[in-house]
Amino acid sequence: MLRHGTLVRGVLRVNAKNPNDAYVTLDATPSTCAQKNIPELCGYSVGSSNDIYICGSASRNRAISGDVVAVKILSRKESRYLYKRYRRGEDRRKDRVFEKQRARLQSMADSVREATEDSAPEKNDGEDESDSQESARSGPHIPELFGEVVAIITPNQDRTFVGKITDKMPFKARKDTPPGTLWFVPLDLALPRMVVSNEKSVPKFMDKSTICAVRMGGWPATSMYPQATFLKCVGRRGAIEIETELILEENCVKASEFSDDVLNCLPKTPWQIPQDVLKNRTDLRTSCIFTIDPPTARDLDDAVSCQQLPNGNLLIGVHIADVSFFVRPRTALDKEAQLRATTTYMVQRAYPMLPSVLCEDLCSLNPGVDRLAFSVMWEMKPQSAEVVSTWFGRTVINSACKLSYDDAQNIIDGGHLPESLACYEHVRKGTVPASSKRHAQIEASIQWFYKLSLIMRQRRFDEGALSLNRVRLSFDLDESGAPRDCRSYEIRDSNRLIEEFMLLANMSVAARIEACFPNCALLRRHPPPLQRRLEELCRQLRLSGIDIDTQSAGSIAHSIRNIDDADVRYTVEEMMTAPMQRATYFSTHAVENRSEYRHYALNAPLYTHFTSPIRRYADVIVHRTLEASLAVYDNHVASEHPLLPAYSSPFFPKTLAKGSLTIKRGSALATLVPPPELLSSIAHQCNLRKDAAKKAQEASSKLFLVNYLSSIARNSDAPGIITQAVVTKIRESSFSISSPMFGIESIIYMDRMADRENQVISTDGRNWRLHLWSVERTSIKLVWKVSLPDKKSPEDEIAESLSALVIDDTRHSVVNLECSRSSDETVTQTIRIFGKLSVCIAPVTSPPDLTVKLAMPCINA
């Protein structure tokens, strides 16, 4: 039916906030037959905002997030029926809640104006009135395409989940479930409850708060609930070790040791490059090649080189660890690497894709040792950083030294290599300590890299690239593994230097493999932002006086750069990530329109991942494809792409293409390049694992932030930390804030501050209670009732202590604040979008979370 065009295929994702809502994103362009049979799919763009809406759990047909499914597109009549059954009641319920909120707000409006002595509400000017009216009119968004899942083509392999086990039976299951059945309740709300099939394996006296891990099994068509196999008890929440294990299990990160079958695929150590391999490679061991990485990095998978040519140009090289030499197709090692697909970086350690003997030894481009590499070299003009010619080949290198980003930055700033740096040089007799001439070459190379990177970066952004930076936290750990310091990771010129040349290498390789194998190249695409969400966000920003030009990624970047206030600029960047779609791997055969290959943020027509094969399986596939292209075509291939010019530089190595291969030319294509359908399956697995690794990394960062803030608060006898936040959005009964210091986003509710106790943190020893509030387009007026406490209590003492603990750009410090003892009063406060206020961040360790409350009065730290 897929071939006949009556069904389409795509990847399912379930809304965790409302499991009745699910969406299918097509992973391939609909066939001609499908577009003929289903007119709604005509002109469908892969990865665009017109996903297929799956309404209700019955329409999902037992599929879960990450499954590749076959979908039937429903008629308008069927769509209307489903909407009435599942969505209209929910939308009407929300409308009734909103009506109650509006009635309360309306009843307070006159009281607020009297309290603030305002004669009229905030005035609408003509320019923004249409935006305000449009926002008021907008109701629930009804999707254009409705569908139902008719089959699961490829199940999501990540089927290990965490949650709690209970004997409490769901109401709908009481008729046909025997008493005593144990139920698994997942932490992920997008998943259904499950029947524990091996209930005898569950410990009898297990605490109900204990988190367990299960593996989802079969889901009979006659049952409302799937089966699950109990695996183990993870433990009670709170401790860093337990929470880390929970994060790993929840995101299906393989933390187990590699099997004997996998380890048997590795060469015996100590290992040296065989002579026949050396003879068949381009020998670059005498070239000045070095690495630049974080100081703690042990998997060094990229190195760089720079050489001045007689014609005044530069020979620039990017040399990547040749992981594909060791990870051969269809071996146990290859299958395990594909299953893991990526290295997952937690705060305290990394969980590698490959065994450590490869990551940290045989593949790592450590200084002073011969290593196999895959190299991309360019002849470039030094004044314009223009690529004159491009060369690809398998090489052997000997890195001169391992530089940290700080070392490279010191040279950029005019300094020199550290005297303690271990630096080597390869000569005919072998590897020896580097000469002063080699030291000077390294320093000169870094200066050239810096100059070129500035030109390349400026050109990228002038031509329309977009970079939305988010706060990335870095932690220092003590001997017990607990965080003792936290700071934002600083991106310096030395980081950007490496980034530019890695991007250039990825773009060049993408152009090469797409030119050689247009129907079976693994590329990475980034679709444009979701248009509806982008327009809604820009409409909100215009009301606050910030105009974002959304014509292109470059125009968005230019608009953001024009914002003067650094905190507001960061906040807008953070807000602009919401409508952005994620970048994904794909097989070129699956997307018919070549314009849809484009990477939106990089503004690149073709892009892939080539530079990190130690930690990404997609890069291993790209290496194999590049190797096959060398066998079939040559080291130099010309195309219309600017990074593959027709001119072949005479300064490139003269090694024959066939001498660069580990296999025979005739079998290169069949052995190294996966067939299109298999390549799509690999791309899907890489996408799933990359997303899971990112979620695990973010959860680990949050876990350590909670523990770090807890230790600060505990040492200061305060339940929270006061810091500055920026208001990002105003609603009828709440407003959103963002803390640039920690990258924390939260919502503060007015009705909670008015109706509940202890919802506002006092910084002057008085009781602050919200009495009235009035919401305008871009501001909220709050009327506070402020009073002295009846008597001195422990809570008042805590308030005085809390008011002294403030975190700002200079780290946390004690600020002496006098507690007010003035009489009771009414205080009026106006909060505006992008206004700054004080908030108290209170860490909760079990489960790890952060609660954010307004701190009154605000502190100017």
mmCIF file of C-alpha atoms in Angstrom, residues 113-392:
data_model
loop_
_atom_site.group_PDB
_atom_site.id
_atom_site.type_symbol
_atom_site.label_atom_id
_atom_site.label_comp_id
_atom_site.label_asym_id
_atom_site.label_seq_id
_atom_site.Cartn_x
_atom_site.Cartn_y
_atom_site.Cartn_z
ATOM 1 C CA ARG A 113 -6.896 51.652 38.376
ATOM 2 C CA GLU A 114 -8.225 53.154 41.590
ATOM 3 C CA ALA A 115 -5.262 51.887 43.585
ATOM 4 C CA THR A 116 -2.771 53.222 41.035
ATOM 5 C CA GLU A 117 -4.795 56.381 40.251
ATOM 6 C CA ASP A 118 -4.802 55.567 36.536
ATOM 7 C CA SER A 119 -7.725 56.956 34.568
ATOM 8 C CA ALA A 120 -7.581 54.463 31.707
ATOM 9 C CA PRO A 121 -5.922 51.269 30.717
ATOM 10 C CA GLU A 122 -2.800 51.230 28.586
ATOM 11 C CA LYS A 123 -3.477 52.770 25.190
ATOM 12 C CA ASN A 124 -3.203 50.864 21.934
ATOM 13 C CA ASP A 125 -1.390 52.660 19.163
ATOM 14 C CA GLY A 126 -2.489 52.079 15.621
ATOM 15 C CA GLU A 127 0.588 50.136 14.541
ATOM 16 C CA ASP A 128 0.210 47.308 17.072
ATOM 17 C CA GLU A 129 -3.578 47.237 17.371
ATOM 18 C CA SER A 130 -3.945 44.652 14.615
ATOM 19 C CA ASP A 131 -1.422 42.400 16.374
ATOM 20 C CA SER A 132 -3.341 42.722 19.630
ATOM 21 C CA GLN A 133 -6.668 41.960 17.968
ATOM 22 C CA GLU A 134 -5.196 39.027 16.067
ATOM 23 C CA SER A 135 -3.807 37.560 19.291
ATOM 24 C CA ALA A 136 -7.160 37.962 20.984
ATOM 25 C CA ARG A 137 -9.002 36.271 18.136
ATOM 26 C CA SER A 138 -6.668 33.314 17.797
ATOM 27 C CA GLY A 139 -8.325 30.173 19.092
ATOM 28 C CA PRO A 140 -7.109 26.610 19.276
ATOM 29 C CA HIS A 141 -4.958 25.578 16.327
ATOM 30 C CA ILE A 142 -6.625 22.813 14.310
ATOM 31 C CA PRO A 143 -4.150 20.752 12.227
ATOM 32 C CA GLU A 144 -4.659 20.531 8.487
ATOM 33 C CA LEU A 145 -3.899 16.817 8.086
ATOM 34 C CA PHE A 146 -5.395 14.102 10.307
ATOM 35 C CA GLY A 147 -4.241 10.508 10.084
ATOM 36 C CA GLU A 148 -4.261 7.136 11.782
ATOM 37 C CA VAL A 149 -1.444 4.633 12.200
ATOM 38 C CA VAL A 150 -2.165 1.379 10.380
ATOM 39 C CA ALA A 151 1.188 -0.383 10.930
ATOM 40 C CA ILE A 152 4.522 -0.063 12.697
ATOM 41 C CA ILE A 153 7.245 -0.406 10.061
ATOM 42 C CA THR A 154 10.295 -0.129 12.318
ATOM 43 C CA PRO A 155 9.803 -0.135 16.094
ATOM 44 C CA ASN A 156 11.888 2.196 18.199
ATOM 45 C CA GLN A 157 14.702 0.004 19.541
ATOM 46 C CA ASP A 158 14.931 2.095 22.708
ATOM 47 C CA ARG A 159 12.248 0.307 24.723
ATOM 48 C CA THR A 160 13.718 0.407 28.228
ATOM 49 C CA PHE A 161 11.762 2.785 30.454
ATOM 50 C CA VAL A 162 11.835 3.912 34.072
ATOM 51 C CA GLY A 163 8.994 4.549 36.489
ATOM 52 C CA LYS A 164 7.192 3.068 39.487
ATOM 53 C CA ILE A 165 5.434 -0.256 40.012
ATOM 54 C CA THR A 166 2.064 -0.342 41.700
ATOM 55 C CA ASP A 167 -0.770 -2.765 42.281
ATOM 56 C CA LYS A 168 -3.316 0.009 41.737
ATOM 57 C CA MET A 169 -5.310 -0.920 38.690
ATOM 58 C CA PRO A 170 -6.344 1.650 36.034
ATOM 59 C CA PHE A 171 -10.099 2.212 36.006
ATOM 60 C CA LYS A 172 -10.521 1.089 32.373
ATOM 61 C CA ALA A 173 -8.693 -2.195 33.035
ATOM 62 C CA ARG A 174 -10.791 -3.418 36.004
ATOM 63 C CA LYS A 175 -13.142 -5.630 34.012
ATOM 64 C CA ASP A 176 -10.640 -7.940 32.331
ATOM 65 C CA THR A 177 -7.542 -7.815 34.550
ATOM 66 C CA PRO A 178 -7.078 -10.411 37.306
ATOM 67 C CA PRO A 179 -6.536 -9.078 40.824
ATOM 68 C CA GLY A 180 -2.943 -8.905 42.018
ATOM 69 C CA THR A 181 -1.658 -7.706 38.663
ATOM 70 C CA LEU A 182 1.307 -5.337 38.941
ATOM 71 C CA TRP A 183 1.349 -2.197 36.842
ATOM 72 C CA PHE A 184 4.255 -0.125 35.609
ATOM 73 C CA VAL A 185 3.646 3.653 35.654
ATOM 74 C CA PRO A 186 6.323 5.347 33.489
ATOM 75 C CA LEU A 187 7.816 8.714 34.394
ATOM 76 C CA ASP A 188 7.432 9.718 30.745
ATOM 77 C CA LEU A 189 3.783 10.724 30.455
ATOM 78 C CA ALA A 190 3.819 10.078 26.707
ATOM 79 C CA LEU A 191 3.973 6.357 27.433
ATOM 80 C CA PRO A 192 1.024 4.146 28.456
ATOM 81 C CA ARG A 193 0.788 2.139 31.649
ATOM 82 C CA MET A 194 2.092 -1.409 31.246
ATOM 83 C CA VAL A 195 1.283 -4.802 32.701
ATOM 84 C CA VAL A 196 4.316 -6.357 34.400
ATOM 85 C CA SER A 197 4.538 -9.850 32.896
ATOM 86 C CA ASN A 198 7.244 -11.289 35.180
ATOM 87 C CA GLU A 199 5.723 -10.067 38.445
ATOM 88 C CA LYS A 200 7.496 -12.807 40.415
ATOM 89 C CA SER A 201 10.803 -11.076 39.685
ATOM 90 C CA VAL A 202 9.657 -7.893 41.415
ATOM 91 C CA PRO A 203 10.928 -7.681 45.024
ATOM 92 C CA LYS A 204 7.992 -8.245 47.395
ATOM 93 C CA PHE A 205 8.889 -5.576 49.936
ATOM 94 C CA MET A 206 9.938 -2.887 47.476
ATOM 95 C CA ASP A 207 9.220 0.699 48.555
ATOM 96 C CA LYS A 208 6.461 2.293 46.469
ATOM 97 C CA SER A 209 8.720 5.301 45.861
ATOM 98 C CA THR A 210 11.458 3.139 44.355
ATOM 99 C CA ILE A 211 12.182 3.779 40.686
ATOM 100 C CA CYS A 212 12.397 0.654 38.516
ATOM 101 C CA ALA A 213 13.481 -0.125 34.980
ATOM 102 C CA VAL A 214 11.422 -2.305 32.627
ATOM 103 C CA ARG A 215 11.596 -3.278 28.993
ATOM 104 C CA MET A 216 8.427 -2.892 26.960
ATOM 105 C CA GLY A 217 7.347 -6.111 25.301
ATOM 106 C CA GLY A 218 4.436 -7.085 23.103
ATOM 107 C CA TRP A 219 1.181 -5.179 22.833
ATOM 108 C CA PRO A 220 -1.690 -7.472 21.811
ATOM 109 C CA ALA A 221 -4.272 -5.918 19.537
ATOM 110 C CA THR A 222 -6.990 -6.982 21.976
ATOM 111 C CA SER A 223 -5.408 -5.211 24.979
ATOM 112 C CA MET A 224 -5.454 -1.571 26.010
ATOM 113 C CA TYR A 225 -2.068 -1.941 27.696
ATOM 114 C CA PRO A 226 1.296 -3.356 26.589
ATOM 115 C CA GLN A 227 3.347 -5.952 28.425
ATOM 116 C CA ALA A 228 6.562 -5.043 30.280
ATOM 117 C CA THR A 229 9.411 -7.125 31.673
ATOM 118 C CA PHE A 230 10.834 -6.040 35.021
ATOM 119 C CA LEU A 231 14.606 -5.500 34.762
ATOM 120 C CA LYS A 232 15.870 -3.993 38.019
ATOM 121 C CA CYS A 233 15.339 -1.516 40.820
ATOM 122 C CA VAL A 234 17.162 1.742 40.208
ATOM 123 C CA GLY A 235 16.582 3.103 43.722
ATOM 124 C CA ARG A 236 14.979 6.015 45.535
ATOM 125 C CA ARG A 237 15.392 9.412 43.960
ATOM 126 C CA GLY A 238 17.712 12.122 45.257
ATOM 127 C CA ALA A 239 21.342 10.953 45.257
ATOM 128 C CA ILE A 240 23.491 11.915 42.276
ATOM 129 C CA GLU A 241 24.398 8.286 41.533
ATOM 130 C CA ILE A 242 20.758 7.129 41.532
ATOM 131 C CA GLU A 243 19.580 10.095 39.463
ATOM 132 C CA THR A 244 22.390 9.548 36.940
ATOM 133 C CA GLU A 245 21.441 5.889 36.544
ATOM 134 C CA LEU A 246 17.814 6.951 36.121
ATOM 135 C CA ILE A 247 18.797 9.427 33.380
ATOM 136 C CA LEU A 248 20.780 6.736 31.585
ATOM 137 C CA GLU A 249 17.930 4.218 31.773
ATOM 138 C CA GLU A 250 15.293 6.760 30.802
ATOM 139 C CA ASN A 251 17.236 7.727 27.670
ATOM 140 C CA CYS A 252 18.362 4.167 26.878
ATOM 141 C CA VAL A 253 22.056 5.069 27.100
ATOM 142 C CA LYS A 254 24.124 1.887 27.087
ATOM 143 C CA ALA A 255 26.374 2.082 30.121
ATOM 144 C CA SER A 256 27.345 -1.593 30.078
ATOM 145 C CA GLU A 257 30.779 -2.868 29.130
ATOM 146 C CA PHE A 258 31.417 -3.996 25.565
ATOM 147 C CA SER A 259 30.866 -7.686 24.886
ATOM 148 C CA ASP A 260 33.655 -10.153 24.082
ATOM 149 C CA ASP A 261 32.395 -10.383 20.483
ATOM 150 C CA VAL A 262 32.918 -6.633 20.116
ATOM 151 C CA LEU A 263 36.328 -6.615 21.809
ATOM 152 C CA ASN A 264 37.487 -9.508 19.611
ATOM 153 C CA CYS A 265 37.159 -7.178 16.608
ATOM 154 C CA LEU A 266 39.935 -4.945 17.977
ATOM 155 C CA PRO A 267 43.605 -5.392 17.081
ATOM 156 C CA LYS A 268 45.892 -6.690 19.760
ATOM 157 C CA THR A 269 47.831 -4.052 21.681
ATOM 158 C CA PRO A 270 50.472 -2.689 21.538
ATOM 159 C CA TRP A 271 49.623 -2.009 17.905
ATOM 160 C CA GLN A 272 51.615 -0.287 15.185
ATOM 161 C CA ILE A 273 50.581 0.685 11.682
ATOM 162 C CA PRO A 274 51.539 -2.169 9.323
ATOM 163 C CA GLN A 275 54.056 -1.320 6.619
ATOM 164 C CA ASP A 276 51.703 -2.236 3.770
ATOM 165 C CA VAL A 277 49.163 0.243 5.162
ATOM 166 C CA LEU A 278 51.828 2.949 5.409
ATOM 167 C CA LYS A 279 52.813 2.391 1.776
ATOM 168 C CA ASN A 280 49.224 2.824 0.617
ATOM 169 C CA ARG A 281 48.696 6.134 2.443
ATOM 170 C CA THR A 282 49.712 9.730 1.884
ATOM 171 C CA ASP A 283 52.507 10.267 4.403
ATOM 172 C CA LEU A 284 52.040 13.591 6.228
ATOM 173 C CA ARG A 285 54.070 12.706 9.309
ATOM 174 C CA THR A 286 56.666 15.406 8.690
ATOM 175 C CA SER A 287 53.986 18.111 8.273
ATOM 176 C CA CYS A 288 53.295 20.533 11.122
ATOM 177 C CA ILE A 289 50.015 19.070 12.395
ATOM 178 C CA PHE A 290 48.560 19.592 15.884
ATOM 179 C CA THR A 291 45.312 19.329 17.874
ATOM 180 C CA ILE A 292 43.332 21.961 19.819
ATOM 181 C CA ASP A 293 40.866 20.578 22.363
ATOM 182 C CA PRO A 294 39.580 21.083 25.914
ATOM 183 C CA PRO A 295 42.333 20.323 28.445
ATOM 184 C CA THR A 296 40.528 17.225 29.746
ATOM 185 C CA ALA A 297 39.825 15.707 26.297
ATOM 186 C CA ARG A 298 41.130 12.185 25.737
ATOM 187 C CA ASP A 299 39.401 11.293 22.441
ATOM 188 C CA LEU A 300 41.274 13.582 20.029
ATOM 189 C CA ASP A 301 39.570 13.051 16.686
ATOM 190 C CA ASP A 302 40.571 16.195 14.753
ATOM 191 C CA ALA A 303 43.876 17.934 13.962
ATOM 192 C CA VAL A 304 44.787 20.883 11.748
ATOM 193 C CA SER A 305 47.743 22.068 9.660
ATOM 194 C CA CYS A 306 48.763 25.209 7.777
ATOM 195 C CA GLN A 307 51.574 25.653 5.264
ATOM 196 C CA GLN A 308 52.558 28.732 3.237
ATOM 197 C CA LEU A 309 52.918 27.964 -0.484
ATOM 198 C CA PRO A 310 55.383 29.444 -2.989
ATOM 199 C CA ASN A 311 52.546 31.223 -4.824
ATOM 200 C CA GLY A 312 51.542 33.109 -1.663
ATOM 201 C CA ASN A 313 48.501 30.967 -0.914
ATOM 202 C CA LEU A 314 48.021 28.662 2.075
ATOM 203 C CA LEU A 315 47.685 24.876 2.202
ATOM 204 C CA ILE A 316 45.146 24.247 4.971
ATOM 205 C CA GLY A 317 44.461 20.747 6.277
ATOM 206 C CA VAL A 318 41.864 19.156 8.562
ATOM 207 C CA HIS A 319 42.868 15.649 9.590
ATOM 208 C CA ILE A 320 40.261 13.362 11.180
ATOM 209 C CA ALA A 321 40.891 10.084 12.971
ATOM 210 C CA ASP A 322 40.344 7.205 10.543
ATOM 211 C CA VAL A 323 37.921 5.253 12.706
ATOM 212 C CA SER A 324 36.477 3.388 9.702
ATOM 213 C CA PHE A 325 39.818 1.562 9.314
ATOM 214 C CA PHE A 326 39.125 -0.229 12.600
ATOM 215 C CA VAL A 327 35.299 -0.348 12.489
ATOM 216 C CA ARG A 328 34.704 -2.594 9.484
ATOM 217 C CA PRO A 329 31.205 -3.017 7.985
ATOM 218 C CA ARG A 330 28.957 -5.797 9.280
ATOM 219 C CA THR A 331 31.216 -6.774 12.186
ATOM 220 C CA ALA A 332 30.086 -7.071 15.816
ATOM 221 C CA LEU A 333 31.940 -3.825 16.541
ATOM 222 C CA ASP A 334 30.111 -2.063 13.714
ATOM 223 C CA LYS A 335 26.703 -3.327 14.869
ATOM 224 C CA GLU A 336 27.372 -2.185 18.447
ATOM 225 C CA ALA A 337 28.540 1.242 17.250
ATOM 226 C CA GLN A 338 25.394 1.605 15.138
ATOM 227 C CA LEU A 339 23.216 0.625 18.102
ATOM 228 C CA ARG A 340 24.850 3.186 20.412
ATOM 229 C CA ALA A 341 25.229 5.699 17.538
ATOM 230 C CA THR A 342 26.792 8.420 19.710
ATOM 231 C CA THR A 343 28.887 9.047 22.784
ATOM 232 C CA THR A 344 26.789 10.463 25.618
ATOM 233 C CA TYR A 345 28.498 13.124 27.705
ATOM 234 C CA MET A 346 27.275 13.422 31.283
ATOM 235 C CA VAL A 347 28.773 15.915 33.715
ATOM 236 C CA GLN A 348 30.917 13.378 35.586
ATOM 237 C CA ARG A 349 31.842 11.014 32.735
ATOM 238 C CA ALA A 350 31.273 9.999 29.137
ATOM 239 C CA TYR A 351 29.570 6.819 27.928
ATOM 240 C CA PRO A 352 31.425 6.024 24.695
ATOM 241 C CA MET A 353 30.200 4.710 21.388
ATOM 242 C CA LEU A 354 33.422 2.741 20.909
ATOM 243 C CA PRO A 355 35.705 0.799 23.278
ATOM 244 C CA SER A 356 38.275 2.942 25.090
ATOM 245 C CA VAL A 357 41.196 1.284 23.302
ATOM 246 C CA LEU A 358 39.922 2.968 20.132
ATOM 247 C CA CYS A 359 38.615 6.218 21.640
ATOM 248 C CA GLU A 360 41.653 7.036 23.744
ATOM 249 C CA ASP A 361 44.469 5.152 22.033
ATOM 250 C CA LEU A 362 44.434 3.680 18.531
ATOM 251 C CA CYS A 363 42.145 6.294 16.967
ATOM 252 C CA SER A 364 42.963 9.285 19.157
ATOM 253 C CA LEU A 365 45.394 11.675 17.458
ATOM 254 C CA ASN A 366 47.743 11.760 20.413
ATOM 255 C CA PRO A 367 50.977 13.753 20.027
ATOM 256 C CA GLY A 368 54.218 12.081 19.018
ATOM 257 C CA VAL A 369 52.708 8.850 17.637
ATOM 258 C CA ASP A 370 51.794 7.721 14.125
ATOM 259 C CA ARG A 371 48.061 7.718 13.533
ATOM 260 C CA LEU A 372 45.790 6.906 10.590
ATOM 261 C CA ALA A 373 43.684 9.815 9.383
ATOM 262 C CA PHE A 374 41.249 10.951 6.728
ATOM 263 C CA SER A 375 42.325 14.379 5.493
ATOM 264 C CA VAL A 376 40.673 17.253 3.674
ATOM 265 C CA MET A 377 43.055 19.877 2.307
ATOM 266 C CA TRP A 378 42.403 23.197 0.624
ATOM 267 C CA GLU A 379 44.516 25.692 -1.210
ATOM 268 C CA MET A 380 43.199 29.023 0.103
ATOM 269 C CA LYS A 381 43.816 32.673 -0.627
ATOM 270 C CA PRO A 382 45.083 34.320 2.580
ATOM 271 C CA GLN A 383 43.381 37.687 1.994
ATOM 272 C CA SER A 384 39.865 36.352 1.326
ATOM 273 C CA ALA A 385 39.939 32.769 2.700
ATOM 274 C CA GLU A 386 38.608 31.683 -0.702
ATOM 275 C CA VAL A 387 38.949 27.985 -1.528
ATOM 276 C CA VAL A 388 40.954 27.568 -4.740
ATOM 277 C CA SER A 389 41.113 23.780 -4.782
ATOM 278 C CA THR A 390 40.087 20.833 -2.569
ATOM 279 C CA TRP A 391 41.764 17.447 -1.954
ATOM 280 C CA PHE A 392 40.581 14.360 -0.052
#
